[in-house]
CSV table of C-alpha atoms in Angstrom, one decimal:
chain,number,residue,atom,x,y,z
H,1,MET,CA,0.0,0.0,0.0
H,2,LYS,CA,2.9,2.3,0.7
H,3,ASN,CA,4.3,1.7,-2.7
H,4,LEU,CA,1.0,2.6,-4.3
H,5,HIS,CA,1.1,6.0,-2.5
H,6,LYS,CA,4.6,6.6,-3.7
H,7,ILE,CA,3.7,5.8,-7.3
H,8,ILE,CA,0.6,8.1,-7.1
H,9,ALA,CA,2.7,10.9,-5.6
H,10,LEU,CA,5.4,10.5,-8.3
H,11,PHE,CA,2.8,10.7,-11.1
H,12,ALA,CA,1.2,13.7,-9.5
H,13,PHE,CA,4.5,15.4,-9.2
H,14,ILE,CA,5.4,14.7,-12.9
H,15,PHE,CA,1.9,15.9,-14.0
H,16,ILE,CA,2.1,19.2,-12.0
H,17,THR,CA,5.7,19.8,-13.2
H,18,GLY,CA,4.6,19.3,-16.8
H,19,ILE,CA,1.7,21.7,-16.4
H,20,ILE,CA,4.0,24.4,-14.9
H,21,VAL,CA,6.6,24.0,-17.6
H,22,THR,CA,4.0,24.2,-20.3
H,23,VAL,CA,2.4,27.4,-18.8
H,24,ILE,CA,5.8,29.1,-18.5
H,25,SER,CA,6.8,28.2,-22.1
H,26,ILE,CA,3.5,29.5,-23.5
H,27,ASN,CA,3.8,32.7,-21.5
H,28,THR,CA,7.3,33.4,-22.7
H,29,SER,CA,6.3,32.8,-26.3
H,30,LEU,CA,3.2,35.1,-26.0
H,31,ASN,CA,5.2,37.9,-24.3
H,32,LYS,CA,7.8,38.2,-27.2
H,33,VAL,CA,7.9,41.6,-28.7
H,34,GLU,CA,7.8,41.2,-32.5
H,35,THR,CA,9.3,44.1,-34.4
H,36,THR,CA,7.6,44.3,-37.7
H,37,GLU,CA,9.2,46.7,-40.2
H,38,GLU,CA,6.8,48.4,-42.6
H,39,THR,CA,8.2,49.5,-45.9
H,40,VAL,CA,6.6,52.5,-47.4
H,41,GLU,CA,6.8,52.8,-51.1
H,42,ILE,CA,6.2,56.1,-52.8
H,43,GLN,CA,4.3,55.6,-56.0
H,44,LYS,CA,4.5,57.7,-59.1
H,45,ASP,CA,1.3,59.6,-58.5
H,46,THR,CA,2.2,60.5,-54.9
H,47,LEU,CA,5.6,61.7,-56.0
H,48,TYR,CA,4.0,63.8,-58.8
H,49,LEU,CA,1.6,65.4,-56.2
H,50,ILE,CA,4.5,66.2,-53.8
H,51,GLN,CA,6.4,67.9,-56.6
H,52,ALA,CA,3.3,69.8,-57.8
H,53,GLU,CA,2.7,71.0,-54.3
H,54,LYS,CA,6.3,72.2,-54.0
H,55,LYS,CA,6.0,74.2,-57.3
H,56,THR,CA,2.8,76.0,-56.1
H,57,VAL,CA,4.3,77.1,-52.8
């Protein structure tokens, strides 16, 4: 009977440890700051409007 309690305690320890490790790894992956770089392309019409605006001023 004592061995049964030891086995149950061992499995409970492994189970709880697995849950804690999983929660920590999920939290660290969710807390990562992703730096996304946005590229802005100036199209021909926008460039034309900017030049036209400079000419009128």
